């Protein structure tokens, strides 16, 4: 590797380096202790320790090249190498390309300048490819060299960054280097002859957290496959932890959580991940979450400045954040003041001429925002003017033409059709919130509750006059206080849209909802069936949903969202949430509110595995441990809180609280996000702490909480008593203490308002690893339980085999943009179908695990085995199929093993394999392997096989056909009754290949000679038996030829014409004939019944699995 030329002093360096080659201008040196027998003694050990602990060019590589000039004491390091081969290549290049040129220079100074320029040019050429994005390319190159040398991972593995730290092995810290790459966390240390090398794949990490102990002041704890690892003494531990967290979550999303990964195009290419890119992504996610912006927005610039707050007459210090379509500001503490300015609203961007360095942004509605002390304010004004011009043009065009992604009509008719659609849909869509239709406020009869409601409205109107109204209003502490008191009924829909960010989605997608409604209505699928079933279960006690008006609106919104996002479709609890949204928001607004909740505010809540809800439950449990330790000590099982709180999170307390109280919770949720729900949950448990501590079991605790929820009221609610649920309490319950929802929310803010959103985000990331790994463990246990009934392996062996099977699938996806195995990964499928491998992955595992992998034609055997197991012809096999084959190889009887080999040499498994490259022998290339594995996809071996592939219940990936699964299960039961008499006969060419396979299996066996003789005897005996059989049957069958061989004709034999005279000489054997003949040879029986240690094979496979992939 070429290095940036730097001066080197040789006075003390000669003790550490040995000269290997030299000439007039260059010196090649070897590090002492490398390449010497015994490691170079004590000096070699000390040098190795220095190389591990310290960080410099000379201490990274064992070889280096220095540039020197005659009569000069100054040397320049210009190259280093991890091995002799690499450094020799550099030395040869210098001799061939540089040495001849140097003789033309007159002075030593010119020679040195020329060499430095040439080396820098080589480095720049390399840097354009790999290292241009890193902060310090030179240092990063050195780290990359050491990373590749220490761990031997494939070249495609992308090193993201590296840190110096200590790894705790027991109570002893080992100083070394932590390398964070796309797929692995790696650590290397070499101290006084003791080498520590650790490689952990991110997909195996189940826990990642910062911890602090008496010995470890501050460390990072990594748990992988039940083993705990601790790393400490970081220079920047927070930065390190954040990157580790991002890489682990990236791997989890990519490999386990396909639904989330597919929705995030930024995660596409694992080879393009950089440290800077990850940091940039983290800041963008935090920016979008804080300001509730569309997920497509990315943070472009951040400027520290002061924002003039006109109603307070002072400037607040904070940060101006700019994305493609928004300018946002947040004060230093985040709660004092924040502003969101959509560029579509901006009319002008100006700058002042004074020294205040001010930027003034004027928006519609005669409002202006003044940002002072902005660095590079003149350039910023120019950029914002360009952005505003582009944004306004984009917005104008989007208002004229409604979005329609699947239109195939000519463009000149598009506008007319879109407007027509909107008009037609507007006739059926509700343009008013259901609450205003079913409960209009009667201004003539103002009771005390209505007066309070009017006072609330007046408070908000005063706020609007001070802070502005709409998306660009100032959001201050006063805004939060008013939200906690409860939003007035008439303003609820407007403010929900504002605080959730849904107002931005609707403004940038005019006409979208009408389009989606038109396309979705009339469709029939699993989601629409579930929606129809749940329509009348959504707030059935409310008059709005006892009428066709409310039911139809709910149907349209839910069906439209299922059409928009088919990966979520419809999930239970969405109907309850949407019905409440429709009460206070117009139909189109309710749709965009649902989009904001499902896709931004509660990510992954409403997918098939409700991962988001499970993650937030784990966060809730963590907060309970921190803030209510006495409750944690009392409850022996923390899963109680998970089971109780699931409905709290999924429905935002709507399903457990009376409707008039629940809407106040929804107010806080749209303003504060999940933080509001977590705070309220803690406050509820705290309020009922004494009752819960007195409970003896979970059932009693659930009853206590339910009774509490029944007595939560909203004393200020203006809703009629016929609608309110809290007022309809029976006399029996009236003696319980009533709790006002406003007091409860205020108490939750006072006691637990200090919980920061940043801490919740970190806890979410940390617990996401645990939740998904727990789900994966559940999947594994279910698979093992099913498979263990059909194989002879014990559970431990099956567990190890499953880990290797799944690991191979992941390894093949580490460096690939598109992996067939992951494309077909669907957590909604039955456990066995969730992970499936293709033929290439099966070949790798066959080489690692099969007791027959030493055979010369092992690639052919792997191919035939895969074809035999791939019964539905989709070129994928699951773990049950995989384990059944290897169980026979290791635990099968003589007859079972022979039967497997026999079936490998007859259709549909057998195909004539011809390698294109004769030099490779029987080894197949990846292309050949895939070609031969797919032969029977286009032309199935028989109609029955084709039909089974067609009727596979998961083929359509749509609605899962339960009847098809039952039918498939019944077929599998019938298959077990297959006898050896059902096997077709083996023809001539197949038998020849069968004999070759046996010869290959016996190679290098201790009884090789006797096995070869036994095969010769068996072959001779079978041929003689067949000859006798043909002579006996010739008088009756000579005219017709011998019919049996036609049944098993392969592709190569299909070329022969039926009338060929050779056909009369074809012969074939049944399985019974071959079995009976082989049983007569004790050597053959001993060979197949010889026990093979599966445990050792599994251990070797685990250690060499990654190394085998590196070779491939």
PDB file of C-alpha atoms in Angstrom, residues 100-354:
ATOM      1  CA  UNK A 100      15.515   4.344 -14.785  1.00  0.00           C
ATOM      2  CA  UNK A 101      13.890   7.772 -14.663  1.00  0.00           C
ATOM      3  CA  UNK A 102      15.801   8.989 -11.580  1.00  0.00           C
ATOM      4  CA  UNK A 103      19.165   8.903 -13.383  1.00  0.00           C
ATOM      5  CA  UNK A 104      18.187  11.904 -15.551  1.00  0.00           C
ATOM      6  CA  UNK A 105      17.869  14.305 -12.572  1.00  0.00           C
ATOM      7  CA  UNK A 106      20.837  16.485 -11.632  1.00  0.00           C
ATOM      8  CA  UNK A 107      20.144  17.092  -7.956  1.00  0.00           C
ATOM      9  CA  UNK A 108      18.981  14.966  -5.042  1.00  0.00           C
ATOM     10  CA  UNK A 109      16.286  17.538  -4.260  1.00  0.00           C
ATOM     11  CA  UNK A 110      14.742  17.061  -7.718  1.00  0.00           C
ATOM     12  CA  UNK A 111      14.799  13.271  -7.252  1.00  0.00           C
ATOM     13  CA  UNK A 112      13.006  13.540  -3.893  1.00  0.00           C
ATOM     14  CA  UNK A 113      10.377  15.947  -5.279  1.00  0.00           C
ATOM     15  CA  UNK A 114       9.737  13.640  -8.239  1.00  0.00           C
ATOM     16  CA  UNK A 115       9.328  10.540  -6.037  1.00  0.00           C
ATOM     17  CA  UNK A 116       7.006  12.395  -3.633  1.00  0.00           C
ATOM     18  CA  UNK A 117       4.859  13.673  -6.491  1.00  0.00           C
ATOM     19  CA  UNK A 118       4.639  10.235  -8.096  1.00  0.00           C
ATOM     20  CA  UNK A 119       3.636   8.506  -4.859  1.00  0.00           C
ATOM     21  CA  UNK A 120       1.029  11.186  -4.059  1.00  0.00           C
ATOM     22  CA  UNK A 121      -0.392  10.712  -7.542  1.00  0.00           C
ATOM     23  CA  UNK A 122      -0.732   6.947  -6.970  1.00  0.00           C
ATOM     24  CA  UNK A 123      -2.453   7.551  -3.628  1.00  0.00           C
ATOM     25  CA  UNK A 124      -4.847  10.076  -5.161  1.00  0.00           C
ATOM     26  CA  UNK A 125      -5.725   7.607  -7.914  1.00  0.00           C
ATOM     27  CA  UNK A 126      -6.545   4.923  -5.345  1.00  0.00           C
ATOM     28  CA  UNK A 127      -8.311   7.395  -3.065  1.00  0.00           C
ATOM     29  CA  UNK A 128     -10.785   8.325  -5.767  1.00  0.00           C
ATOM     30  CA  UNK A 129     -12.172   4.797  -5.534  1.00  0.00           C
ATOM     31  CA  UNK A 130     -12.332   3.840  -1.878  1.00  0.00           C
ATOM     32  CA  UNK A 131     -11.262   6.467   0.579  1.00  0.00           C
ATOM     33  CA  UNK A 132     -12.350   9.832  -0.763  1.00  0.00           C
ATOM     34  CA  UNK A 133     -15.326  10.000   1.617  1.00  0.00           C
ATOM     35  CA  UNK A 134     -13.324   9.473   4.815  1.00  0.00           C
ATOM     36  CA  UNK A 135     -12.053  12.333   6.986  1.00  0.00           C
ATOM     37  CA  UNK A 136      -8.440  11.166   7.038  1.00  0.00           C
ATOM     38  CA  UNK A 137      -7.799   8.883   4.027  1.00  0.00           C
ATOM     39  CA  UNK A 138      -4.215   8.101   5.068  1.00  0.00           C
ATOM     40  CA  UNK A 139      -5.074   6.928   8.556  1.00  0.00           C
ATOM     41  CA  UNK A 140      -8.129   5.087   7.328  1.00  0.00           C
ATOM     42  CA  UNK A 141      -6.010   3.232   4.745  1.00  0.00           C
ATOM     43  CA  UNK A 142      -3.713   2.011   7.470  1.00  0.00           C
ATOM     44  CA  UNK A 143      -6.652   0.828   9.591  1.00  0.00           C
ATOM     45  CA  UNK A 144      -8.202  -0.902   6.583  1.00  0.00           C
ATOM     46  CA  UNK A 145      -4.937  -2.714   5.906  1.00  0.00           C
ATOM     47  CA  UNK A 146      -4.755  -3.974   9.474  1.00  0.00           C
ATOM     48  CA  UNK A 147      -8.459  -4.898   9.453  1.00  0.00           C
ATOM     49  CA  UNK A 148      -8.065  -7.016   6.308  1.00  0.00           C
ATOM     50  CA  UNK A 149      -4.861  -8.624   7.583  1.00  0.00           C
ATOM     51  CA  UNK A 150      -6.220  -9.473  11.061  1.00  0.00           C
ATOM     52  CA  UNK A 151      -9.638 -10.935  10.240  1.00  0.00           C
ATOM     53  CA  UNK A 152      -9.431 -12.287   6.681  1.00  0.00           C
ATOM     54  CA  UNK A 153     -12.967 -11.196   5.791  1.00  0.00           C
ATOM     55  CA  UNK A 154     -14.033 -10.940   2.131  1.00  0.00           C
ATOM     56  CA  UNK A 155     -12.846  -7.895   0.204  1.00  0.00           C
ATOM     57  CA  UNK A 156     -16.440  -6.671  -0.138  1.00  0.00           C
ATOM     58  CA  UNK A 157     -16.758  -6.155   3.627  1.00  0.00           C
ATOM     59  CA  UNK A 158     -16.857  -2.370   4.093  1.00  0.00           C
ATOM     60  CA  UNK A 159     -14.956  -0.960   7.062  1.00  0.00           C
ATOM     61  CA  UNK A 160     -16.987   1.971   8.390  1.00  0.00           C
ATOM     62  CA  UNK A 161     -14.726   3.204  11.198  1.00  0.00           C
ATOM     63  CA  UNK A 162     -12.410   2.046  13.986  1.00  0.00           C
ATOM     64  CA  UNK A 163     -11.616   3.007  17.591  1.00  0.00           C
ATOM     65  CA  UNK A 164      -8.937   2.347  20.161  1.00  0.00           C
ATOM     66  CA  UNK A 165     -10.429   0.718  23.268  1.00  0.00           C
ATOM     67  CA  UNK A 166     -10.099  -2.026  25.869  1.00  0.00           C
ATOM     68  CA  UNK A 167     -11.865  -5.372  25.747  1.00  0.00           C
ATOM     69  CA  UNK A 168     -12.526  -6.929  29.130  1.00  0.00           C
ATOM     70  CA  UNK A 169     -11.622 -10.579  29.281  1.00  0.00           C
ATOM     71  CA  UNK A 170     -12.762 -11.460  32.768  1.00  0.00           C
ATOM     72  CA  UNK A 171     -11.283  -8.814  35.070  1.00  0.00           C
ATOM     73  CA  UNK A 172      -8.359  -8.027  32.783  1.00  0.00           C
ATOM     74  CA  UNK A 173      -8.606  -5.242  30.172  1.00  0.00           C
ATOM     75  CA  UNK A 174      -6.909  -5.953  26.844  1.00  0.00           C
ATOM     76  CA  UNK A 175      -5.959  -2.843  24.890  1.00  0.00           C
ATOM     77  CA  UNK A 176      -6.567  -3.103  21.153  1.00  0.00           C
ATOM     78  CA  UNK A 177      -8.644  -1.866  18.231  1.00  0.00           C
ATOM     79  CA  UNK A 178     -12.381  -2.094  17.643  1.00  0.00           C
ATOM     80  CA  UNK A 179     -13.376  -2.220  13.965  1.00  0.00           C
ATOM     81  CA  UNK A 180     -16.963  -1.461  12.940  1.00  0.00           C
ATOM     82  CA  UNK A 181     -17.830  -2.727   9.468  1.00  0.00           C
ATOM     83  CA  UNK A 182     -21.078  -3.172   7.572  1.00  0.00           C
ATOM     84  CA  UNK A 183     -21.799  -6.674   8.854  1.00  0.00           C
ATOM     85  CA  UNK A 184     -19.400  -7.251  11.752  1.00  0.00           C
ATOM     86  CA  UNK A 185     -18.097  -5.878  15.008  1.00  0.00           C
ATOM     87  CA  UNK A 186     -14.442  -6.980  15.230  1.00  0.00           C
ATOM     88  CA  UNK A 187     -11.777  -6.554  17.894  1.00  0.00           C
ATOM     89  CA  UNK A 188      -8.044  -7.289  17.702  1.00  0.00           C
ATOM     90  CA  UNK A 189      -5.412  -7.168  20.435  1.00  0.00           C
ATOM     91  CA  UNK A 190      -1.847  -8.461  20.628  1.00  0.00           C
ATOM     92  CA  UNK A 191      -0.144  -8.103  24.008  1.00  0.00           C
ATOM     93  CA  UNK A 192       3.124  -9.869  24.893  1.00  0.00           C
ATOM     94  CA  UNK A 193       2.440 -12.823  22.635  1.00  0.00           C
ATOM     95  CA  UNK A 194      -1.241 -13.144  23.582  1.00  0.00           C
ATOM     96  CA  UNK A 195      -3.529 -12.545  20.620  1.00  0.00           C
ATOM     97  CA  UNK A 196      -7.244 -11.824  20.990  1.00  0.00           C
ATOM     98  CA  UNK A 197      -9.402 -11.866  17.903  1.00  0.00           C
ATOM     99  CA  UNK A 198     -13.164 -11.377  18.134  1.00  0.00           C
ATOM    100  CA  UNK A 199     -15.725 -11.260  15.285  1.00  0.00           C
ATOM    101  CA  UNK A 200     -19.425 -10.701  16.045  1.00  0.00           C
ATOM    102  CA  UNK A 201     -21.978 -10.339  13.265  1.00  0.00           C
ATOM    103  CA  UNK A 202     -24.458  -7.520  13.833  1.00  0.00           C
ATOM    104  CA  UNK A 203     -27.414  -9.816  13.147  1.00  0.00           C
ATOM    105  CA  UNK A 204     -26.415 -11.923  16.176  1.00  0.00           C
ATOM    106  CA  UNK A 205     -26.484  -8.968  18.617  1.00  0.00           C
ATOM    107  CA  UNK A 206     -29.443  -9.169  20.993  1.00  0.00           C
ATOM    108  CA  UNK A 207     -28.412  -6.449  23.446  1.00  0.00           C
ATOM    109  CA  UNK A 208     -26.391  -3.269  22.990  1.00  0.00           C
ATOM    110  CA  UNK A 209     -26.204  -0.763  25.825  1.00  0.00           C
ATOM    111  CA  UNK A 210     -23.989   1.650  27.699  1.00  0.00           C
ATOM    112  CA  UNK A 211     -23.270   0.461  31.239  1.00  0.00           C
ATOM    113  CA  UNK A 212     -21.349   1.677  34.254  1.00  0.00           C
ATOM    114  CA  UNK A 213     -19.865  -0.415  37.093  1.00  0.00           C
ATOM    115  CA  UNK A 214     -17.359   0.020  39.881  1.00  0.00           C
ATOM    116  CA  UNK A 215     -14.530  -1.431  37.780  1.00  0.00           C
ATOM    117  CA  UNK A 216     -15.847  -0.298  34.383  1.00  0.00           C
ATOM    118  CA  UNK A 217     -16.536   3.411  34.757  1.00  0.00           C
ATOM    119  CA  UNK A 218     -18.313   3.623  31.407  1.00  0.00           C
ATOM    120  CA  UNK A 219     -18.435   0.808  28.893  1.00  0.00           C
ATOM    121  CA  UNK A 220     -20.426  -0.619  25.995  1.00  0.00           C
ATOM    122  CA  UNK A 221     -22.057  -3.987  26.659  1.00  0.00           C
ATOM    123  CA  UNK A 222     -22.685  -6.278  23.684  1.00  0.00           C
ATOM    124  CA  UNK A 223     -24.627  -9.526  24.096  1.00  0.00           C
ATOM    125  CA  UNK A 224     -24.417 -12.022  21.239  1.00  0.00           C
ATOM    126  CA  UNK A 225     -25.803 -15.582  21.309  1.00  0.00           C
ATOM    127  CA  UNK A 226     -25.835 -15.588  25.108  1.00  0.00           C
ATOM    128  CA  UNK A 227     -22.237 -14.325  25.487  1.00  0.00           C
ATOM    129  CA  UNK A 228     -21.501 -10.937  27.082  1.00  0.00           C
ATOM    130  CA  UNK A 229     -18.725  -8.661  25.829  1.00  0.00           C
ATOM    131  CA  UNK A 230     -17.609  -5.366  27.390  1.00  0.00           C
ATOM    132  CA  UNK A 231     -15.624  -2.599  25.681  1.00  0.00           C
ATOM    133  CA  UNK A 232     -14.370   0.493  27.519  1.00  0.00           C
ATOM    134  CA  UNK A 233     -11.824   3.342  27.560  1.00  0.00           C
ATOM    135  CA  UNK A 234     -13.176   5.039  24.447  1.00  0.00           C
ATOM    136  CA  UNK A 235     -12.130   8.576  23.631  1.00  0.00           C
ATOM    137  CA  UNK A 236     -15.655   9.387  22.349  1.00  0.00           C
ATOM    138  CA  UNK A 237     -17.929   6.713  23.794  1.00  0.00           C
ATOM    139  CA  UNK A 238     -21.197   8.399  22.771  1.00  0.00           C
ATOM    140  CA  UNK A 239     -20.140   8.651  19.131  1.00  0.00           C
ATOM    141  CA  UNK A 240     -18.967   5.022  19.161  1.00  0.00           C
ATOM    142  CA  UNK A 241     -22.173   3.787  20.749  1.00  0.00           C
ATOM    143  CA  UNK A 242     -24.370   5.699  18.301  1.00  0.00           C
ATOM    144  CA  UNK A 243     -22.579   4.174  15.304  1.00  0.00           C
ATOM    145  CA  UNK A 244     -22.746   0.668  16.788  1.00  0.00           C
ATOM    146  CA  UNK A 245     -26.460   1.161  17.433  1.00  0.00           C
ATOM    147  CA  UNK A 246     -27.060   2.311  13.849  1.00  0.00           C
ATOM    148  CA  UNK A 247     -25.096  -0.567  12.305  1.00  0.00           C
ATOM    149  CA  UNK A 248     -26.843  -3.153  14.473  1.00  0.00           C
ATOM    150  CA  UNK A 249     -30.282  -1.766  13.649  1.00  0.00           C
ATOM    151  CA  UNK A 250     -29.380  -1.554   9.968  1.00  0.00           C
ATOM    152  CA  UNK A 251     -28.496  -5.266   9.934  1.00  0.00           C
ATOM    153  CA  UNK A 252     -31.631  -6.165  11.886  1.00  0.00           C
ATOM    154  CA  UNK A 253     -33.856  -4.251   9.463  1.00  0.00           C
ATOM    155  CA  UNK A 254     -32.122  -5.660   6.403  1.00  0.00           C
ATOM    156  CA  UNK A 255     -32.093  -9.296   7.447  1.00  0.00           C
ATOM    157  CA  UNK A 256     -35.063  -9.724   9.812  1.00  0.00           C
ATOM    158  CA  UNK A 257     -37.500  -6.875   9.296  1.00  0.00           C
ATOM    159  CA  UNK A 258     -38.130  -6.887   5.551  1.00  0.00           C
ATOM    160  CA  UNK A 259     -41.257  -4.715   5.764  1.00  0.00           C
ATOM    161  CA  UNK A 260     -39.420  -1.780   7.346  1.00  0.00           C
ATOM    162  CA  UNK A 261     -36.365  -2.250   5.139  1.00  0.00           C
ATOM    163  CA  UNK A 262     -38.344  -2.150   1.893  1.00  0.00           C
ATOM    164  CA  UNK A 263     -39.969   1.119   2.976  1.00  0.00           C
ATOM    165  CA  UNK A 264     -36.556   2.732   3.458  1.00  0.00           C
ATOM    166  CA  UNK A 265     -34.733   3.180   0.126  1.00  0.00           C
ATOM    167  CA  UNK A 266     -31.710   4.777   1.844  1.00  0.00           C
ATOM    168  CA  UNK A 267     -30.807   1.354   3.269  1.00  0.00           C
ATOM    169  CA  UNK A 268     -30.487  -0.158  -0.210  1.00  0.00           C
ATOM    170  CA  UNK A 269     -26.772  -0.764  -0.752  1.00  0.00           C
ATOM    171  CA  UNK A 270     -24.740  -2.184   2.172  1.00  0.00           C
ATOM    172  CA  UNK A 271     -21.494  -1.416   0.320  1.00  0.00           C
ATOM    173  CA  UNK A 272     -22.147   2.348   0.349  1.00  0.00           C
ATOM    174  CA  UNK A 273     -22.403   2.786   4.131  1.00  0.00           C
ATOM    175  CA  UNK A 274     -19.952   5.298   5.593  1.00  0.00           C
ATOM    176  CA  UNK A 275     -19.455   6.811   9.022  1.00  0.00           C
ATOM    177  CA  UNK A 276     -20.379  10.239   7.714  1.00  0.00           C
ATOM    178  CA  UNK A 277     -23.453   8.822   5.972  1.00  0.00           C
ATOM    179  CA  UNK A 278     -24.659   7.148   9.178  1.00  0.00           C
ATOM    180  CA  UNK A 279     -24.197  10.338  11.191  1.00  0.00           C
ATOM    181  CA  UNK A 280     -26.007  12.319   8.507  1.00  0.00           C
ATOM    182  CA  UNK A 281     -28.857   9.820   8.522  1.00  0.00           C
ATOM    183  CA  UNK A 282     -29.174   9.907  12.331  1.00  0.00           C
ATOM    184  CA  UNK A 283     -29.414  13.708  12.306  1.00  0.00           C
ATOM    185  CA  UNK A 284     -32.044  13.615   9.548  1.00  0.00           C
ATOM    186  CA  UNK A 285     -34.169  11.078  11.446  1.00  0.00           C
ATOM    187  CA  UNK A 286     -33.977  13.173  14.614  1.00  0.00           C
ATOM    188  CA  UNK A 287     -34.852  16.311  12.628  1.00  0.00           C
ATOM    189  CA  UNK A 288     -37.896  14.700  10.953  1.00  0.00           C
ATOM    190  CA  UNK A 289     -39.150  13.190  14.213  1.00  0.00           C
ATOM    191  CA  UNK A 290     -38.839  16.427  16.198  1.00  0.00           C
ATOM    192  CA  UNK A 291     -40.601  18.630  13.636  1.00  0.00           C
ATOM    193  CA  UNK A 292     -43.033  15.898  12.381  1.00  0.00           C
ATOM    194  CA  UNK A 293     -41.971  16.307   8.752  1.00  0.00           C
ATOM    195  CA  UNK A 294     -42.569  13.853   5.893  1.00  0.00           C
ATOM    196  CA  UNK A 295     -40.056  11.000   6.015  1.00  0.00           C
ATOM    197  CA  UNK A 296     -38.740  11.957   2.568  1.00  0.00           C
ATOM    198  CA  UNK A 297     -37.184  15.131   4.009  1.00  0.00           C
ATOM    199  CA  UNK A 298     -33.441  15.093   4.741  1.00  0.00           C
ATOM    200  CA  UNK A 299     -31.520  17.614   6.807  1.00  0.00           C
ATOM    201  CA  UNK A 300     -29.271  19.710   4.540  1.00  0.00           C
ATOM    202  CA  UNK A 301     -27.892  22.538   6.696  1.00  0.00           C
ATOM    203  CA  UNK A 302     -27.823  23.632  10.333  1.00  0.00           C
ATOM    204  CA  UNK A 303     -27.049  27.234  11.414  1.00  0.00           C
ATOM    205  CA  UNK A 304     -26.758  28.563  14.945  1.00  0.00           C
ATOM    206  CA  UNK A 305     -28.656  31.849  15.208  1.00  0.00           C
ATOM    207  CA  UNK A 306     -31.170  33.918  17.180  1.00  0.00           C
ATOM    208  CA  UNK A 307     -34.884  34.080  16.330  1.00  0.00           C
ATOM    209  CA  UNK A 308     -36.778  37.257  17.180  1.00  0.00           C
ATOM    210  CA  UNK A 309     -39.935  36.377  19.155  1.00  0.00           C
ATOM    211  CA  UNK A 310     -42.227  39.403  18.666  1.00  0.00           C
ATOM    212  CA  UNK A 311     -44.799  38.681  21.396  1.00  0.00           C
ATOM    213  CA  UNK A 312     -42.042  38.218  24.022  1.00  0.00           C
ATOM    214  CA  UNK A 313     -39.823  41.047  22.673  1.00  0.00           C
ATOM    215  CA  UNK A 314     -36.586  39.064  22.881  1.00  0.00           C
ATOM    216  CA  UNK A 315     -34.385  36.874  20.682  1.00  0.00           C
ATOM    217  CA  UNK A 316     -34.064  33.190  21.571  1.00  0.00           C
ATOM    218  CA  UNK A 317     -30.895  31.289  20.780  1.00  0.00           C
ATOM    219  CA  UNK A 318     -31.205  28.039  18.855  1.00  0.00           C
ATOM    220  CA  UNK A 319     -30.604  26.272  15.552  1.00  0.00           C
ATOM    221  CA  UNK A 320     -32.058  26.871  12.132  1.00  0.00           C
ATOM    222  CA  UNK A 321     -32.463  23.536  10.315  1.00  0.00           C
ATOM    223  CA  UNK A 322     -33.009  23.481   6.560  1.00  0.00           C
ATOM    224  CA  UNK A 323     -34.269  20.586   4.430  1.00  0.00           C
ATOM    225  CA  UNK A 324     -35.455  20.396   0.821  1.00  0.00           C
ATOM    226  CA  UNK A 325     -38.871  21.938   1.541  1.00  0.00           C
ATOM    227  CA  UNK A 326     -38.769  23.339   5.088  1.00  0.00           C
ATOM    228  CA  UNK A 327     -36.946  25.859   7.262  1.00  0.00           C
ATOM    229  CA  UNK A 328     -37.304  24.954  10.944  1.00  0.00           C
ATOM    230  CA  UNK A 329     -36.077  26.512  14.170  1.00  0.00           C
ATOM    231  CA  UNK A 330     -35.807  25.074  17.669  1.00  0.00           C
ATOM    232  CA  UNK A 331     -34.570  26.946  20.710  1.00  0.00           C
ATOM    233  CA  UNK A 332     -31.617  25.596  22.629  1.00  0.00           C
ATOM    234  CA  UNK A 333     -33.735  23.704  25.177  1.00  0.00           C
ATOM    235  CA  UNK A 334     -36.227  22.571  22.521  1.00  0.00           C
ATOM    236  CA  UNK A 335     -39.326  23.456  24.580  1.00  0.00           C
ATOM    237  CA  UNK A 336     -39.039  27.227  24.806  1.00  0.00           C
ATOM    238  CA  UNK A 337     -39.848  27.941  21.174  1.00  0.00           C
ATOM    239  CA  UNK A 338     -40.007  26.154  17.822  1.00  0.00           C
ATOM    240  CA  UNK A 339     -41.173  27.120  14.331  1.00  0.00           C
ATOM    241  CA  UNK A 340     -41.799  25.223  11.063  1.00  0.00           C
ATOM    242  CA  UNK A 341     -41.810  27.235   7.825  1.00  0.00           C
ATOM    243  CA  UNK A 342     -42.799  25.324   4.658  1.00  0.00           C
ATOM    244  CA  UNK A 343     -41.058  26.862   1.652  1.00  0.00           C
ATOM    245  CA  UNK A 344     -44.366  26.644  -0.234  1.00  0.00           C
ATOM    246  CA  UNK A 345     -45.659  29.361   2.122  1.00  0.00           C
ATOM    247  CA  UNK A 346     -42.673  31.688   1.661  1.00  0.00           C
ATOM    248  CA  UNK A 347     -43.206  34.909  -0.316  1.00  0.00           C
ATOM    249  CA  UNK A 348     -39.761  36.512   0.060  1.00  0.00           C
ATOM    250  CA  UNK A 349     -36.328  35.987   1.633  1.00  0.00           C
ATOM    251  CA  UNK A 350     -34.363  39.169   2.458  1.00  0.00           C
ATOM    252  CA  UNK A 351     -31.217  40.195   4.289  1.00  0.00           C
ATOM    253  CA  UNK A 352     -30.435  43.321   6.297  1.00  0.00           C
ATOM    254  CA  UNK A 353     -27.602  45.709   5.515  1.00  0.00           C
ATOM    255  CA  UNK A 354     -26.569  46.253   9.119  1.00  0.00           C
TER     256      UNK A 354
END
